[in-house]
mmCIF file of C-alpha atoms in Angstrom:
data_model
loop_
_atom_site.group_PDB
_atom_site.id
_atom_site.type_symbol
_atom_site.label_atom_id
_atom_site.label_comp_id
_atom_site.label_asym_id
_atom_site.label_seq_id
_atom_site.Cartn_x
_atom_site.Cartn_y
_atom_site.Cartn_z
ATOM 1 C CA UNK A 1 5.489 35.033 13.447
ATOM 2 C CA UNK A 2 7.167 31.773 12.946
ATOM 3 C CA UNK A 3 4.559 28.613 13.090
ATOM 4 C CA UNK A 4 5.711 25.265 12.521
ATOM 5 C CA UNK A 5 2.856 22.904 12.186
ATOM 6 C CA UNK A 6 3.171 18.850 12.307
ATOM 7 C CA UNK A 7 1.196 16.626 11.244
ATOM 8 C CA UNK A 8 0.557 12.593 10.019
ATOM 9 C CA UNK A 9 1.416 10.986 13.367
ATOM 10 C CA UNK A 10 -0.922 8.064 14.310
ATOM 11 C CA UNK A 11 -0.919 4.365 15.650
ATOM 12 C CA UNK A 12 0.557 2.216 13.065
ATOM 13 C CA UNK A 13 1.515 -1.640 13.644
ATOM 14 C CA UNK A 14 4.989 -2.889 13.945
ATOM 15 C CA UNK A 15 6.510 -2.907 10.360
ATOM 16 C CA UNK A 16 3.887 -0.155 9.373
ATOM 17 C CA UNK A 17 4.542 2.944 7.959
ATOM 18 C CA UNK A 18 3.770 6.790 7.970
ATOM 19 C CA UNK A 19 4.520 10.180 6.319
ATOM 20 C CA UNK A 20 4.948 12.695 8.475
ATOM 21 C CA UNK A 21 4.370 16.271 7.633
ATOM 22 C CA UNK A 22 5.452 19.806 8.473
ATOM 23 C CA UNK A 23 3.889 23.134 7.059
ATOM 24 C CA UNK A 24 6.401 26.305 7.824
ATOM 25 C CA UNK A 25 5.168 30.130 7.662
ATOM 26 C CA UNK A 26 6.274 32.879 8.918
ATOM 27 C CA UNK A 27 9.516 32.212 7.450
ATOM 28 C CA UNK A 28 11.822 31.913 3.830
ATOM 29 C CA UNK A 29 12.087 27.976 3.910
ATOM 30 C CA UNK A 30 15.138 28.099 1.668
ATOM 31 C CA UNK A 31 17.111 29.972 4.164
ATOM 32 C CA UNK A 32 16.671 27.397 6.962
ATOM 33 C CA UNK A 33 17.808 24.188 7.751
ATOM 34 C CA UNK A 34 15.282 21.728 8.473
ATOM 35 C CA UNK A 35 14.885 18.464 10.892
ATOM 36 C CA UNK A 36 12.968 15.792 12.914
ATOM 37 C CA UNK A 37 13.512 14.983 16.321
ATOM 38 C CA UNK A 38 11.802 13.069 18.880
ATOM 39 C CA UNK A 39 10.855 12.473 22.590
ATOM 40 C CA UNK A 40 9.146 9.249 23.934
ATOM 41 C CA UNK A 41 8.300 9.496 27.363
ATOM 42 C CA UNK A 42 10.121 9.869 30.219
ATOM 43 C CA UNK A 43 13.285 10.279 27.763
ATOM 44 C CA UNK A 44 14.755 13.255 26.399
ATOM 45 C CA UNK A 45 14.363 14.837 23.097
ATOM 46 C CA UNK A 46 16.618 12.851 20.537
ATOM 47 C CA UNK A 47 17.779 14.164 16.971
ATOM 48 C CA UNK A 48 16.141 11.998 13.992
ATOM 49 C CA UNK A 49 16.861 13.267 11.033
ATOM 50 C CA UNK A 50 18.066 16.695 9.507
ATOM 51 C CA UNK A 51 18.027 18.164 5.704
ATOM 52 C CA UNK A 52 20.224 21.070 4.254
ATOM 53 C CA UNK A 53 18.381 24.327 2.650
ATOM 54 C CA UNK A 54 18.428 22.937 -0.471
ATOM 55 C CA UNK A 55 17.911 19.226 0.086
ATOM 56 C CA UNK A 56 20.588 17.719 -1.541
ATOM 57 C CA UNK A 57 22.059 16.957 1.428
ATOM 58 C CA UNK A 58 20.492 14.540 4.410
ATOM 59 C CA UNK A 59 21.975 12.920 7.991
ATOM 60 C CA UNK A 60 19.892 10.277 10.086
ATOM 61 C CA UNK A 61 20.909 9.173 13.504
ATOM 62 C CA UNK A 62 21.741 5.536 13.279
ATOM 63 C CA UNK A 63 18.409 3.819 14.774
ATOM 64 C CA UNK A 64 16.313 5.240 11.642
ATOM 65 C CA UNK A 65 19.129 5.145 9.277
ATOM 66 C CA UNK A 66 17.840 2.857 6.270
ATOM 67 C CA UNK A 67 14.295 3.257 7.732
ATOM 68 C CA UNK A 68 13.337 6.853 7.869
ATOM 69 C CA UNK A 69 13.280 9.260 5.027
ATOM 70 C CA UNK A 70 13.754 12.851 5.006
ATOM 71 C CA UNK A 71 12.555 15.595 2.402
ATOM 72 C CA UNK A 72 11.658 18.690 1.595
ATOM 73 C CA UNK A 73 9.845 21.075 -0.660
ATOM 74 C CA UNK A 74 10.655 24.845 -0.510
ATOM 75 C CA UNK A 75 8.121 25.941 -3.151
ATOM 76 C CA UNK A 76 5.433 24.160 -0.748
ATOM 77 C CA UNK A 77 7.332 25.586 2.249
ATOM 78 C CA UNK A 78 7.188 21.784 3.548
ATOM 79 C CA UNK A 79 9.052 19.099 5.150
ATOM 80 C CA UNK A 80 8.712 15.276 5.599
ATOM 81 C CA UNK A 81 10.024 12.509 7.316
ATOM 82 C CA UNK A 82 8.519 9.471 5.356
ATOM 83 C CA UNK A 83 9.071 6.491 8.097
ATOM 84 C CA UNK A 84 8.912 2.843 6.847
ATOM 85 C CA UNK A 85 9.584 -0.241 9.047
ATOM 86 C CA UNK A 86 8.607 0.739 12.185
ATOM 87 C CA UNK A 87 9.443 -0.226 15.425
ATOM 88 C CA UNK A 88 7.287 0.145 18.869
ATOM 89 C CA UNK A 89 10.594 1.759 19.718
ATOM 90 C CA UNK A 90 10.200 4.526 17.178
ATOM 91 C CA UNK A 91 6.844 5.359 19.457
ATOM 92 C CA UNK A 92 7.268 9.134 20.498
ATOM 93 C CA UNK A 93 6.440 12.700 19.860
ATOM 94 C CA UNK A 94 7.865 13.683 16.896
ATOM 95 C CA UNK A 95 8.763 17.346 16.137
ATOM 96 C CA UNK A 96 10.096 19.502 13.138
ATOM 97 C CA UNK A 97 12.380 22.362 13.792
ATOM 98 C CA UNK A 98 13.810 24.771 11.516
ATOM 99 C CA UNK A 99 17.853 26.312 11.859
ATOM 100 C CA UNK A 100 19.334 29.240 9.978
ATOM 101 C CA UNK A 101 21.517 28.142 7.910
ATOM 102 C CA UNK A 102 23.685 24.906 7.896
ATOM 103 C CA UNK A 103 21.905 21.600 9.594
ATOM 104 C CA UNK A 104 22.732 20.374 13.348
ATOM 105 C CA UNK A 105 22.125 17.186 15.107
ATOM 106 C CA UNK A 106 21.542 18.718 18.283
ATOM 107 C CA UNK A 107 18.245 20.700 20.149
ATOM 108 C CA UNK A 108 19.586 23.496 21.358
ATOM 109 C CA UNK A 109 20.974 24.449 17.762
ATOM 110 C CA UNK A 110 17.486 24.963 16.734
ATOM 111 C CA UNK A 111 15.260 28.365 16.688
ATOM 112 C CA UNK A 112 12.047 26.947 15.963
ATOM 113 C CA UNK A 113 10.190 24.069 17.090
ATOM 114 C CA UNK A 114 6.646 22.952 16.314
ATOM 115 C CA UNK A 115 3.949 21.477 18.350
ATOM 116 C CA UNK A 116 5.018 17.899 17.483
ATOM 117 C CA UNK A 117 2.540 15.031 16.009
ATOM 118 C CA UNK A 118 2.236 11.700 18.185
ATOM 119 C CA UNK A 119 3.750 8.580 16.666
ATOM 120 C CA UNK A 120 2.459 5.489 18.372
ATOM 121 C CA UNK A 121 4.123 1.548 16.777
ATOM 122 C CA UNK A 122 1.825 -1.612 18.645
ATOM 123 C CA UNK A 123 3.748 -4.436 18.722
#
């Protein structure tokens, strides 16, 4: 069984940072591609950030670009988004989802979601 479990969210003031975490089991982290994506309310879920199987490759969707962070560690079958500079904007649920193979920037190309952790920027 596939578990992807989130974690790291919090309240942080504008300008603030926060390392988010995901721990993956249930699966061979080096086959999958990894990302972040979030949902603030009463909005739907938008792509953050994505990472290829291996990490050496990265994409960001341009509100977090320059900001956000993405990274990985297949031996630790983990993922992070390390997010710097935040915004009250960037206030949302964040969750990490795993994809077969070669990264996407949209939901539905995603088989595995987690939970998600709560991100919450005060102005």
């Amino acid at each position: 069984q596939v578990q992807l479990v989130e974690s790291g969210g919090g309240l942080v003031q504008a300008g603030g940072s926060l390392r988010l975490s995901c721990g993956a089991s249930g699966l061979t982290l080096n086959l999958y591609a990894m990302a972040w994506f979030r949902q603030a309310a009463g909005k739907e879920r938008e792509f953050v950030a994505s990472i290829s199987r291996s990490g050496g490759s990265t994409w960001y969707s341009d509100s977090v670009k320059g900001r956000f962070t993405i990274s990985r560690d297949n031996a630790k079958n983990s993922v992070y988004l390390q997010m710097a500079s935040l915004k009250p904007e960037d206030t949302a649920v964040y969750y990490c989802a795993a994809r077969r193979g070669i990264a996407a920037m949209s939901v539905p190309g995603y088989d595995y979601w987690g939970q998600g952790t709560q991100v919450t920027v005060s102005s």
